[in-house]
PDB file of C-alpha atoms in Angstrom:
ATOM      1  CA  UNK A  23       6.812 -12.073  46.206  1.00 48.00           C
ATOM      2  CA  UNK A  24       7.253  -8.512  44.232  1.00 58.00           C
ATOM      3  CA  UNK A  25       9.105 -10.554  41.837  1.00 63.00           C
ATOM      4  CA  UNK A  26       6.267 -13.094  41.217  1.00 67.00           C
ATOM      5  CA  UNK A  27       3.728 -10.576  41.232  1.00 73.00           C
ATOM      6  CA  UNK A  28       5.432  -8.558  38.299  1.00 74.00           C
ATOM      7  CA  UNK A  29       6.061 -11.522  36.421  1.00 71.00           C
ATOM      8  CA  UNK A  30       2.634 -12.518  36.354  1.00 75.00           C
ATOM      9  CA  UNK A  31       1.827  -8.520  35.383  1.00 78.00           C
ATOM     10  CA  UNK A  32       4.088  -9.513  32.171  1.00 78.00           C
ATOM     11  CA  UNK A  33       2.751 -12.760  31.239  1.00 75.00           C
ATOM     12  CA  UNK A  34      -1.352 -10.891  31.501  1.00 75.00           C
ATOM     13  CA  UNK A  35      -0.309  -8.081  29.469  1.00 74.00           C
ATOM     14  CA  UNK A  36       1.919 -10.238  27.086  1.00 72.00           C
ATOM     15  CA  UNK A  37      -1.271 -11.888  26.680  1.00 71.00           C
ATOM     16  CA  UNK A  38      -3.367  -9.149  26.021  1.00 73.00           C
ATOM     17  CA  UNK A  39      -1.337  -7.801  23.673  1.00 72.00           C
ATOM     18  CA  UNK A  40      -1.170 -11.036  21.373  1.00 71.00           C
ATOM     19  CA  UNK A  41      -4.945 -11.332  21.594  1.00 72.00           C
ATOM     20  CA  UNK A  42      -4.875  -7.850  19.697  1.00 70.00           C
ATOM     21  CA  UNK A  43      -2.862  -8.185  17.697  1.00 68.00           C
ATOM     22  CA  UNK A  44      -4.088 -11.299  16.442  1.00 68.00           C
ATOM     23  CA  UNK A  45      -7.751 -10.232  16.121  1.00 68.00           C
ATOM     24  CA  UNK A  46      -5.897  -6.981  13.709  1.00 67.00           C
ATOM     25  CA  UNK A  47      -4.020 -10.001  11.510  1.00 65.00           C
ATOM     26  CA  UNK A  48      -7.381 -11.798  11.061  1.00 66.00           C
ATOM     27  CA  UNK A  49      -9.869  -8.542  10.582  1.00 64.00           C
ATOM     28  CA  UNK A  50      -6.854  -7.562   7.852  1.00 63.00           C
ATOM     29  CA  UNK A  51      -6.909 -11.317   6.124  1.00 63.00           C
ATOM     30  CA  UNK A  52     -10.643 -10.988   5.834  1.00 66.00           C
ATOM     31  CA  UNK A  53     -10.734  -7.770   3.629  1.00 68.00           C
ATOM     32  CA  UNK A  54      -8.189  -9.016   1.421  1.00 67.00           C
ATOM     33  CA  UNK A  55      -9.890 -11.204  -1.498  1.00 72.00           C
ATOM     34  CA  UNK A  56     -12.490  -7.945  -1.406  1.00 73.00           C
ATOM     35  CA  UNK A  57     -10.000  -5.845  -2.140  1.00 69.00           C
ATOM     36  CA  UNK A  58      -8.388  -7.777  -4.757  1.00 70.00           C
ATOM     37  CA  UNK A  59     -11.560  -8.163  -6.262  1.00 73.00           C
ATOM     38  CA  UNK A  60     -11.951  -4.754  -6.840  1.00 70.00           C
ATOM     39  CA  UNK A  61      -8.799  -4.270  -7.961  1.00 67.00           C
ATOM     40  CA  UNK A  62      -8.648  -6.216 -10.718  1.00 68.00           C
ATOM     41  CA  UNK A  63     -12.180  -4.956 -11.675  1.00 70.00           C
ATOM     42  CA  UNK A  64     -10.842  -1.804 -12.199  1.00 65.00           C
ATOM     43  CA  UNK A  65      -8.032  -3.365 -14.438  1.00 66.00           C
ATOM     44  CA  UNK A  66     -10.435  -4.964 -16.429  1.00 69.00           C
ATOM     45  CA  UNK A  67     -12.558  -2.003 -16.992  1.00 67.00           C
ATOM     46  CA  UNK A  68      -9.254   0.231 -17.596  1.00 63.00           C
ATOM     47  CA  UNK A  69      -7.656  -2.198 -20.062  1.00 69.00           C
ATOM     48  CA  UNK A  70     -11.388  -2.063 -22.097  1.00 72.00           C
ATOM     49  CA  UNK A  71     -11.021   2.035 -22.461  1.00 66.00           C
ATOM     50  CA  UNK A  72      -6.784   1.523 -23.246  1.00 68.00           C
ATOM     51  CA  UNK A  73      -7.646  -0.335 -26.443  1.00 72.00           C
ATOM     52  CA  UNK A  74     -10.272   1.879 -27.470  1.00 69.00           C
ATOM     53  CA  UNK A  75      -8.252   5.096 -26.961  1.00 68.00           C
ATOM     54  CA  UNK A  76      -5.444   3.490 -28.794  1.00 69.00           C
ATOM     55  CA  UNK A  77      -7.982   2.881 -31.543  1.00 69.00           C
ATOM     56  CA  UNK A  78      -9.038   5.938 -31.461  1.00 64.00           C
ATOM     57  CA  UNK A  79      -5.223   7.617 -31.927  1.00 61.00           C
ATOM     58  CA  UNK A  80      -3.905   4.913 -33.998  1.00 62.00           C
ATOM     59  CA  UNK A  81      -7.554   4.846 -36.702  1.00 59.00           C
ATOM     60  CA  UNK A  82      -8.481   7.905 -36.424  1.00 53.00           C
ATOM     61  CA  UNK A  83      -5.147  10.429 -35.710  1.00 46.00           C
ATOM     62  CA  UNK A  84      -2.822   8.985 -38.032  1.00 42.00           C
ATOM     63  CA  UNK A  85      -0.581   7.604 -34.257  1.00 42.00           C
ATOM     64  CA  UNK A  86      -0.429  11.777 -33.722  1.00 44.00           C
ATOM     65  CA  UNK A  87       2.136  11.578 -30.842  1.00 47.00           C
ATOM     66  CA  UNK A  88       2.255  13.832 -27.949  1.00 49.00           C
ATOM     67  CA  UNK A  89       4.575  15.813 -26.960  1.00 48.00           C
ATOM     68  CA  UNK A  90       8.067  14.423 -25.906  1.00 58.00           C
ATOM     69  CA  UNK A  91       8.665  17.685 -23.962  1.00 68.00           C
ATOM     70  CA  UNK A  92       8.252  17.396 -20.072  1.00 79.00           C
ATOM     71  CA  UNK A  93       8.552  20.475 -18.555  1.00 85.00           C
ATOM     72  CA  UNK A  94       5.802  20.255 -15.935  1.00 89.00           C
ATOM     73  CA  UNK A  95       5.317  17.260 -14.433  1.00 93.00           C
ATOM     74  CA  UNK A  96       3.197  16.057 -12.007  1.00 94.00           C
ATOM     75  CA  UNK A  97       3.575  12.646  -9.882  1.00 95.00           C
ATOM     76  CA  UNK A  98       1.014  10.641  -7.320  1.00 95.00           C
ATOM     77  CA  UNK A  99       2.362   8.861  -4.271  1.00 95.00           C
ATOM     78  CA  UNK A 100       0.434   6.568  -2.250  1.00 93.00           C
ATOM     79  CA  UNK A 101       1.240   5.764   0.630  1.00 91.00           C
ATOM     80  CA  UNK A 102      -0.795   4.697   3.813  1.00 85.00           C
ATOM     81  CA  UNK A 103      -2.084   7.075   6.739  1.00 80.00           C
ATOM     82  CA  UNK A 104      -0.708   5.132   9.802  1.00 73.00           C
ATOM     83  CA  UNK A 105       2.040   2.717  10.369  1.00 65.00           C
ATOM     84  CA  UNK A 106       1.970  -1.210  11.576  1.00 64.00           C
ATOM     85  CA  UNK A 107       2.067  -2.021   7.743  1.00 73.00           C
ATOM     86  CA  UNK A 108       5.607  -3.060   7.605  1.00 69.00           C
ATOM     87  CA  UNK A 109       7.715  -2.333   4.826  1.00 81.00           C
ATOM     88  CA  UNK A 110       5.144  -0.832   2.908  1.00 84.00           C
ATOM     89  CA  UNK A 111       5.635   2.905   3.051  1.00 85.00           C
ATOM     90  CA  UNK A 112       9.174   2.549   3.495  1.00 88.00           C
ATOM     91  CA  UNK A 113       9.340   0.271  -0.254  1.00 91.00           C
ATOM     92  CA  UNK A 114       7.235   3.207  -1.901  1.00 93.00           C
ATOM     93  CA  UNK A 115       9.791   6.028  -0.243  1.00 94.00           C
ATOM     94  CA  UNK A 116      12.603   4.029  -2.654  1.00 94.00           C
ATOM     95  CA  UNK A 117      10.522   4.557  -5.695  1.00 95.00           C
ATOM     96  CA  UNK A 118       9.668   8.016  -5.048  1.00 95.00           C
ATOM     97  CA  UNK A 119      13.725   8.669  -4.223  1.00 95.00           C
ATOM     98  CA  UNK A 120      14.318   6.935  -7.730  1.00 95.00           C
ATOM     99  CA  UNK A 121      11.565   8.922  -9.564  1.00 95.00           C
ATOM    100  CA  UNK A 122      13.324  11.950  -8.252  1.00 93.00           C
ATOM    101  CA  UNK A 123      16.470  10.759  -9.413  1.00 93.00           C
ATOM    102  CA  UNK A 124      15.806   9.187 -12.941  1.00 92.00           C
ATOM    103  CA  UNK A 125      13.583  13.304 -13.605  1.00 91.00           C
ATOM    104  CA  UNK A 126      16.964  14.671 -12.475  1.00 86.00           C
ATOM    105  CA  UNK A 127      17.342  18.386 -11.223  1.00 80.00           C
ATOM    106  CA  UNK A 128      16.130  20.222 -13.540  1.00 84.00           C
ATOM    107  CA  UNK A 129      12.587  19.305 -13.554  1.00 87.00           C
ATOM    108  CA  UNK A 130      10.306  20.019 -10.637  1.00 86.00           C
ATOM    109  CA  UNK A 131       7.757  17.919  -9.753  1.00 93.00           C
ATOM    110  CA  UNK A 132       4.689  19.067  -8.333  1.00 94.00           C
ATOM    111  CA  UNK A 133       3.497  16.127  -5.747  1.00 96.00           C
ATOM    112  CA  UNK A 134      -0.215  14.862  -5.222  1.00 95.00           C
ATOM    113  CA  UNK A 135       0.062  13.107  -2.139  1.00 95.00           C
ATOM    114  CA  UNK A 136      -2.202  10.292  -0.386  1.00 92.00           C
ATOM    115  CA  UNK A 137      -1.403   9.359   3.303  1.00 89.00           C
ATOM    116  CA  UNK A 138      -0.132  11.142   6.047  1.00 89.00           C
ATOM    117  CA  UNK A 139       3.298   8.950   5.579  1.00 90.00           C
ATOM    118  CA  UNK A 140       3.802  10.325   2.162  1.00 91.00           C
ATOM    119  CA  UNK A 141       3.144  13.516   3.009  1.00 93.00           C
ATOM    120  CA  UNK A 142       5.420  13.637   6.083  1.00 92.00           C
ATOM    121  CA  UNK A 143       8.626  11.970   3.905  1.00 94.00           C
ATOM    122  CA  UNK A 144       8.323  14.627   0.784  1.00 95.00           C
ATOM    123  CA  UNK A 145       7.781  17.290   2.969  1.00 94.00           C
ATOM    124  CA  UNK A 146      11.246  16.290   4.647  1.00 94.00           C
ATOM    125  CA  UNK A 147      12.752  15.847   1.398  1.00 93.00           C
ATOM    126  CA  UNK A 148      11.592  19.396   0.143  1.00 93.00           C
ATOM    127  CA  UNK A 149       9.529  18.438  -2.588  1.00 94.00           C
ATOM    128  CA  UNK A 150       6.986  20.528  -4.132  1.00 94.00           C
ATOM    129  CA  UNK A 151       3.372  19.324  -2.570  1.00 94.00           C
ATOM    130  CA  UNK A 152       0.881  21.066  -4.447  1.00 94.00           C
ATOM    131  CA  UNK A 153      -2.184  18.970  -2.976  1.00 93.00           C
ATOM    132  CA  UNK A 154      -2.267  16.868   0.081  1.00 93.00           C
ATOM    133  CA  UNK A 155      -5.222  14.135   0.311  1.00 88.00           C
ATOM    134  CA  UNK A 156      -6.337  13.786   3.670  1.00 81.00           C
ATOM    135  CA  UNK A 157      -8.127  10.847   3.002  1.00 78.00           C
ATOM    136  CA  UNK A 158      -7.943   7.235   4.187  1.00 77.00           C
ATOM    137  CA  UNK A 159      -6.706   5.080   1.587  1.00 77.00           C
ATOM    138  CA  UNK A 160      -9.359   2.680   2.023  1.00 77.00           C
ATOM    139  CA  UNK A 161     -12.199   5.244   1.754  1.00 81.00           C
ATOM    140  CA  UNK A 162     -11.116   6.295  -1.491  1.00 85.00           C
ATOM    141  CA  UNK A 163     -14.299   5.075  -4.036  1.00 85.00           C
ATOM    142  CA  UNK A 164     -14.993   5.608  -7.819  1.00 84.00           C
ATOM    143  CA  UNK A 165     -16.165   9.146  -7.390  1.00 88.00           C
ATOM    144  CA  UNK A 166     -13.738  10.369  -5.493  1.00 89.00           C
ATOM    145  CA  UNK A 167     -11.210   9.207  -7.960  1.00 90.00           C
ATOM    146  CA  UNK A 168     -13.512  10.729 -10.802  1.00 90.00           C
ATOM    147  CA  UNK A 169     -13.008  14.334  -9.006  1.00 90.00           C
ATOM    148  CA  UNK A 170      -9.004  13.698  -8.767  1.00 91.00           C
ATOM    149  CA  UNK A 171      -9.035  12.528 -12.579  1.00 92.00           C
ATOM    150  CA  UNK A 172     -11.107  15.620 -13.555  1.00 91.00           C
ATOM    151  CA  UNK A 173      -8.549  17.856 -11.839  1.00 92.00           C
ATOM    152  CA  UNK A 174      -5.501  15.977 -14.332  1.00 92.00           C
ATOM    153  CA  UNK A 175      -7.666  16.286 -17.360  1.00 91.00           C
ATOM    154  CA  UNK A 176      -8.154  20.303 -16.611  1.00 91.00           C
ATOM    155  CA  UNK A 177      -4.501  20.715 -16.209  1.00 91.00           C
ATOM    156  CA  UNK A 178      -3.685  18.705 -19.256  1.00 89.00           C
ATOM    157  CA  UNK A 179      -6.615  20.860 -21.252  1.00 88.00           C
ATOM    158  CA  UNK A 180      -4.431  23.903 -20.214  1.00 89.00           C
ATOM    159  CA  UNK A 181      -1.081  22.753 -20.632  1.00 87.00           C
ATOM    160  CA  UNK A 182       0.011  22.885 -16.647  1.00 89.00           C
ATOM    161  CA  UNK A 183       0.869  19.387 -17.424  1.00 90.00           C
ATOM    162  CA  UNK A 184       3.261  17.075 -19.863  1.00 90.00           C
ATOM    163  CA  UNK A 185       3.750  13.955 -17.425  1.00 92.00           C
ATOM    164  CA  UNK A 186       1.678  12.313 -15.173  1.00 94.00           C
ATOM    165  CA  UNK A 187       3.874   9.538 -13.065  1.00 95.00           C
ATOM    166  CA  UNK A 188       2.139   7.541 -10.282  1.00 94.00           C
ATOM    167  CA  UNK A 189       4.272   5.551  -7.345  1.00 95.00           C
ATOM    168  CA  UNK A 190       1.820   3.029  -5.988  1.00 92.00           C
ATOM    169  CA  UNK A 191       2.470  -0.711  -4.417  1.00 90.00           C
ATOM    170  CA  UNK A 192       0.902  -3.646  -6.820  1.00 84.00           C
ATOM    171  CA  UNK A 193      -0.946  -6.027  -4.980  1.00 78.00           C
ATOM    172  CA  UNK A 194       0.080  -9.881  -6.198  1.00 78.00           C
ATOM    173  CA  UNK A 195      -1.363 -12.350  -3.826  1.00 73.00           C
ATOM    174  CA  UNK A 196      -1.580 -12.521   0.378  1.00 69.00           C
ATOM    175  CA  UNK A 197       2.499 -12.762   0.770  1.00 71.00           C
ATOM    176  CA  UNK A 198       3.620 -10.398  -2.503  1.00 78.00           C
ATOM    177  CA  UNK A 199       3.301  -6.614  -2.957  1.00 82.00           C
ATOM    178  CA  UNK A 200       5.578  -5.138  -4.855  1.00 88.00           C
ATOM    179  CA  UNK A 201       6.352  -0.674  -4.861  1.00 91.00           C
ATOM    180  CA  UNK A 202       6.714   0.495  -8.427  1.00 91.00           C
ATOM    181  CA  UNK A 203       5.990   4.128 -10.446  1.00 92.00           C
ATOM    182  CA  UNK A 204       4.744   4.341 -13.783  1.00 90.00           C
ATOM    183  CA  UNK A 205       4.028   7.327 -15.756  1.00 91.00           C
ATOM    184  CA  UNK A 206       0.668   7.173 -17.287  1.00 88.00           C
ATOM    185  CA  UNK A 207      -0.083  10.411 -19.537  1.00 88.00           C
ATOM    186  CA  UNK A 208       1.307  11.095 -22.108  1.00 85.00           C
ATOM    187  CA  UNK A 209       2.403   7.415 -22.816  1.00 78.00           C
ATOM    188  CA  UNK A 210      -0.104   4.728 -22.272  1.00 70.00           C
ATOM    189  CA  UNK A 211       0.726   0.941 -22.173  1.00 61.00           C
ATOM    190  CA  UNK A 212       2.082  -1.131 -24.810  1.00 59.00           C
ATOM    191  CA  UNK A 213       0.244  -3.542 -26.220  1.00 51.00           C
ATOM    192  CA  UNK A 214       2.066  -6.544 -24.693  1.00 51.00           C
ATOM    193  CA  UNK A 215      -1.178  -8.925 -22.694  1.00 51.00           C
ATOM    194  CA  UNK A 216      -3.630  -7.189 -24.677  1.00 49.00           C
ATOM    195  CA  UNK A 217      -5.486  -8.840 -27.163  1.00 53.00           C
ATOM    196  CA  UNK A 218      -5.569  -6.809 -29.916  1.00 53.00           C
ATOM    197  CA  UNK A 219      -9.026  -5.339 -31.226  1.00 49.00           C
ATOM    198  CA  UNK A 220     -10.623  -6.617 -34.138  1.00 54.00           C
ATOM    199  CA  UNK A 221     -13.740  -4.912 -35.837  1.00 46.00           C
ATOM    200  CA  UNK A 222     -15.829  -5.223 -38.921  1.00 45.00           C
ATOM    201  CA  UNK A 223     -17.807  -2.003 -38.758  1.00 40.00           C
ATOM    202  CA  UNK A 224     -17.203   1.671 -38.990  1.00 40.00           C
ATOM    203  CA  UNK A 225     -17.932   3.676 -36.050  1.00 44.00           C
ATOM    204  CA  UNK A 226     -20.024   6.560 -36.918  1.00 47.00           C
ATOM    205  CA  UNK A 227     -20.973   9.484 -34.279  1.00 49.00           C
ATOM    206  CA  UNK A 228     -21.620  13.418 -33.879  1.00 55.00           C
ATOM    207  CA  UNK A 229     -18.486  14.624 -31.703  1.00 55.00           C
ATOM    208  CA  UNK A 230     -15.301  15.481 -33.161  1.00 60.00           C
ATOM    209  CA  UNK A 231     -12.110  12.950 -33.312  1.00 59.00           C
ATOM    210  CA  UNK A 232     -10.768  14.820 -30.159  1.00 68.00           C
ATOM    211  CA  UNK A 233     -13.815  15.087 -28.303  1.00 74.00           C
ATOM    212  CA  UNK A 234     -13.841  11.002 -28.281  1.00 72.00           C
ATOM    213  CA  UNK A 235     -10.664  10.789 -27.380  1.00 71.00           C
ATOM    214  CA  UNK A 236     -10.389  13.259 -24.618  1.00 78.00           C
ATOM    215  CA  UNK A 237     -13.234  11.012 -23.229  1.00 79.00           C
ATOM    216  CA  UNK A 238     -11.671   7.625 -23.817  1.00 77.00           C
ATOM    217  CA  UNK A 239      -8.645   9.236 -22.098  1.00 81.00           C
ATOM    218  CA  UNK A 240     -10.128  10.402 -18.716  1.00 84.00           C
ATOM    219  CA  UNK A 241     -12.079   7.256 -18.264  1.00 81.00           C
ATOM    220  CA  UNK A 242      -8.641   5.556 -18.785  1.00 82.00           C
ATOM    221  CA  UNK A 243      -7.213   7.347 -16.555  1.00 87.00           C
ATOM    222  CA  UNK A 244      -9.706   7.353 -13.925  1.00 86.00           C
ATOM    223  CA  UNK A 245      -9.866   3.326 -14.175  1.00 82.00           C
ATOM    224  CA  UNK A 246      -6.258   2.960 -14.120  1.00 84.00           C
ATOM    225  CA  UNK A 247      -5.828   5.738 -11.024  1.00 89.00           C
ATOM    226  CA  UNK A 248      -8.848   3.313  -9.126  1.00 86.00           C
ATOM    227  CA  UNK A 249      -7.148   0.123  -9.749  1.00 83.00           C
ATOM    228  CA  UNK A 250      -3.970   1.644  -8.387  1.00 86.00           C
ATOM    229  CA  UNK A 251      -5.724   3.131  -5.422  1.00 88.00           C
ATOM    230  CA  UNK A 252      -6.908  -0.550  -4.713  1.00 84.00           C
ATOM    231  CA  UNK A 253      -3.918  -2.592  -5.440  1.00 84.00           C
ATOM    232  CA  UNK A 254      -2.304   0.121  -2.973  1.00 86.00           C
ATOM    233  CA  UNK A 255      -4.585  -0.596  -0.177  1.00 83.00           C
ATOM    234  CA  UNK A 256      -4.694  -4.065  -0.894  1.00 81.00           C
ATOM    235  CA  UNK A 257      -1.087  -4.273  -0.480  1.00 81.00           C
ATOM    236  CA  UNK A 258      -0.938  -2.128   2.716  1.00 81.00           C
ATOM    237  CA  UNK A 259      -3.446  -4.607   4.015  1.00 77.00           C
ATOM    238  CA  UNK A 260      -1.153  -7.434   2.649  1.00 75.00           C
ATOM    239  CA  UNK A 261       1.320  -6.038   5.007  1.00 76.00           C
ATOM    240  CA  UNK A 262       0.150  -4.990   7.442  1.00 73.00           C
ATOM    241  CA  UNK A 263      -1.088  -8.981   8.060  1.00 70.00           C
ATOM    242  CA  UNK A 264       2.341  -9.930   7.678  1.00 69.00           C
ATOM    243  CA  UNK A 265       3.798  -7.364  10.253  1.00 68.00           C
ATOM    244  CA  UNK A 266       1.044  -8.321  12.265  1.00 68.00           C
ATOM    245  CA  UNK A 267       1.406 -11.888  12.047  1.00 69.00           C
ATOM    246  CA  UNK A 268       5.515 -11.451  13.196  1.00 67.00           C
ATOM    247  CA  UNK A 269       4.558  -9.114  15.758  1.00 68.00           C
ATOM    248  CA  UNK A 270       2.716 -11.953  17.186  1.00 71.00           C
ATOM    249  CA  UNK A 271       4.921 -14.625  16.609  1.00 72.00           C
ATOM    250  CA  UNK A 272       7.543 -12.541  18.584  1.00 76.00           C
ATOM    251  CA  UNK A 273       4.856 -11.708  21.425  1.00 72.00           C
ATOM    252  CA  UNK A 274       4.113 -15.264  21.132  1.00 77.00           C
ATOM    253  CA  UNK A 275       8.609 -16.148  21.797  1.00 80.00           C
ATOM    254  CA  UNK A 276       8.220 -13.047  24.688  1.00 78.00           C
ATOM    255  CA  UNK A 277       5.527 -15.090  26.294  1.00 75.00           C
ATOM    256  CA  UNK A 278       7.051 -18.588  26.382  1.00 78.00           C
ATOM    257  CA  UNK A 279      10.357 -16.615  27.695  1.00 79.00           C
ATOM    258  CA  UNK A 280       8.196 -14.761  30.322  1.00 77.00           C
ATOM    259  CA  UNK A 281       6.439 -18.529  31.323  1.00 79.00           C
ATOM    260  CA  UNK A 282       9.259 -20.324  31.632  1.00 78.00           C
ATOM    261  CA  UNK A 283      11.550 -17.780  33.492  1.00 79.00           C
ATOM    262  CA  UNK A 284       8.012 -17.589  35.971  1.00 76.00           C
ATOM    263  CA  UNK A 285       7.975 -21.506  36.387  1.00 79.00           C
ATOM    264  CA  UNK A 286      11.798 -21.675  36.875  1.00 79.00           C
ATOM    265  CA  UNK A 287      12.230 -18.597  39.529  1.00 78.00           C
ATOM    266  CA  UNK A 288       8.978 -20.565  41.205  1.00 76.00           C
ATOM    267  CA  UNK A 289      10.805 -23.561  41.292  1.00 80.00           C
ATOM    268  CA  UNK A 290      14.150 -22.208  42.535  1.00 77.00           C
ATOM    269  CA  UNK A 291      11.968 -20.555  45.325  1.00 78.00           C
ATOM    270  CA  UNK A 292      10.139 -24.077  45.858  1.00 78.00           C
ATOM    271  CA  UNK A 293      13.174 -25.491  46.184  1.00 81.00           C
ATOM    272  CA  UNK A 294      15.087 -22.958  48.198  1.00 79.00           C
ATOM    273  CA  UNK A 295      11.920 -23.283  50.839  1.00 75.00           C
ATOM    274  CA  UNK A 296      12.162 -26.789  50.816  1.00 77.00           C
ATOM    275  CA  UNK A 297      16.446 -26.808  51.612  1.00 75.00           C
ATOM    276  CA  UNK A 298      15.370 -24.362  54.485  1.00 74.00           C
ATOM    277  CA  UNK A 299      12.688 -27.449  56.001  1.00 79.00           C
ATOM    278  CA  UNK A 300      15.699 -29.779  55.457  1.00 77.00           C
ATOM    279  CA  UNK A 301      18.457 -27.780  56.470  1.00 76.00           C
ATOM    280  CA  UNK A 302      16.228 -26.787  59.770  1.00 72.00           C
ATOM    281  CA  UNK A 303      15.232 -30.151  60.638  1.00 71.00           C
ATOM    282  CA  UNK A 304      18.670 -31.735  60.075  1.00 73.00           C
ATOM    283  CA  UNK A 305      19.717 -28.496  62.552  1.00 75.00           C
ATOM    284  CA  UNK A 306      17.143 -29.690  64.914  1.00 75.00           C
ATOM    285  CA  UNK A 307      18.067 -33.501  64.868  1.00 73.00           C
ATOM    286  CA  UNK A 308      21.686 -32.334  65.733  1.00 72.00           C
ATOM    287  CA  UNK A 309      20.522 -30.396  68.464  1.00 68.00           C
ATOM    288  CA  UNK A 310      18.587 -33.778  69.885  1.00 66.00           C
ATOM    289  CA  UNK A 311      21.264 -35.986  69.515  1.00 62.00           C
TER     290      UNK A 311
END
């Protein structure tokens, strides 16, 4: 009877289980096209402030290149805050571990870190955290990327910084996220996808060459930063469905394992009853004859 009684305790909470996990998969599939609508808003917008800086520097500086000299460097990882996301955090630890590698030795990097994840693997590697983000991913909007943007801009204004890298996941579609760092000041993108700019007029305005492009520059950055932010939590989402969805495909395998073993050990003990009636009345008609 125990034995029934805890295999019908397994097959309730199997159950319950599922149900949750299922409702997470399909509250995590609904933000999704959101997200990714954001996303690529912010690529849009960034990719409109890319050609005009490049305008700017290429028309107006003569191509005046930065410095090639990367002594202080400063790198983004975002990762998420909690776990259940699958591979996710573990894909961006990879890219951070080759950042690391391909800066070498010599250079120390000086983290920014998003997510409690992040945080937890560079401070077990021994990297340099100089600011810690305790901030959901998800919760991150426009103006608080405008604040972390301003921050970049002051240390690039006072030479604390020659390199900007950011490690961030990529959001593709509902089944494809891909964990990849770019560096993102001093270079800026090719020109590969872009269509290049064409104009017939000449721009006139009050504010100096550099003024213009220090401001073409931190709205670049602070639309490229956003559409990373979102392409990262669209991806964690993206996982976190996916990790979901097996976790309830193998509840799902548990549950049929857990029924069936229930239906066979109540059949054996069906059956075994019912051998007892026939072995006791084939006892008793022994007995009578």
């Amino acid at each position: 009877m125990s034995s029934t009684n805890q295999a019908q305790k397994t097959i309730k909470a199997l159950n319950s289980t599922r149900k949750i996990v299922h409702v997470t998969e399909l509250a995590t599939l609904g933000k999704l096209p959101q997200l990714r609508e954001k996303s690529e808003a912010a690529v849009s917008y960034y990719e409109t402030i890319l050609k005009s800086l490049r305008w700017v520097r290429e028309t107006m500086h003569n191509g005046k290149n930065q410095t090639a000299t990367e002594k202080n460097v400063t790198a983004i990882a975002v990762t998420s805050e909690r776990g259940l996301c699958g591979a996710y955090n573990s894909d961006v630890f990879s890219k951070i571990n080759q950042l690391i590698e391909s800066i070498g030795d010599q250079v120390t990097i000086n983290w920014v870190v998003i997510g409690e994840q992040g945080h937890r693997y560079l401070t077990k590697l021994g990297q340099n955290i100089t600011a810690y983000l305790q901030v959901s991913l998800e919760n991150i909007d426009l103006e608080t990327t405008t604040a972390i943007t301003a921050d970049f801009i002051d240390q690039i204004n006072s030479q604390q910084m020659d390199a900007l890298y950011v490690v961030f996941t990529k959001y593709f579609n509902a089944v494809h996220s891909e964990a990849m760092y770019e560096k993102i000041y001093p270079d800026i993108p090719e020109e590969e996808g872009l269509k290049p700019i064409e104009v017939d007029y000449v721009l006139d305005y009050e504010e100096d060459d550099e003024q213009v492009e220090q401001l073409l520059l931190e709205n670049y950055l602070c639309g490229l930063l956003y559409s990373m932010f979102r392409y990262s939590v669209a991806s964690e989402y993206c996982m976190r469905r996916i990790a979901m969805k097996q976790a309830k495909d193998n509840i799902q395998k548990q549950l049929d394992e857990a029924i069936f073993d229930a239906r066979k050990k109540s059949l054996q003990q069906k059956t075994s009853e019912l051998l007892d009636i026939i072995s006791g009345a084939q006892t008793i008609r022994k007995e009578e004859e």
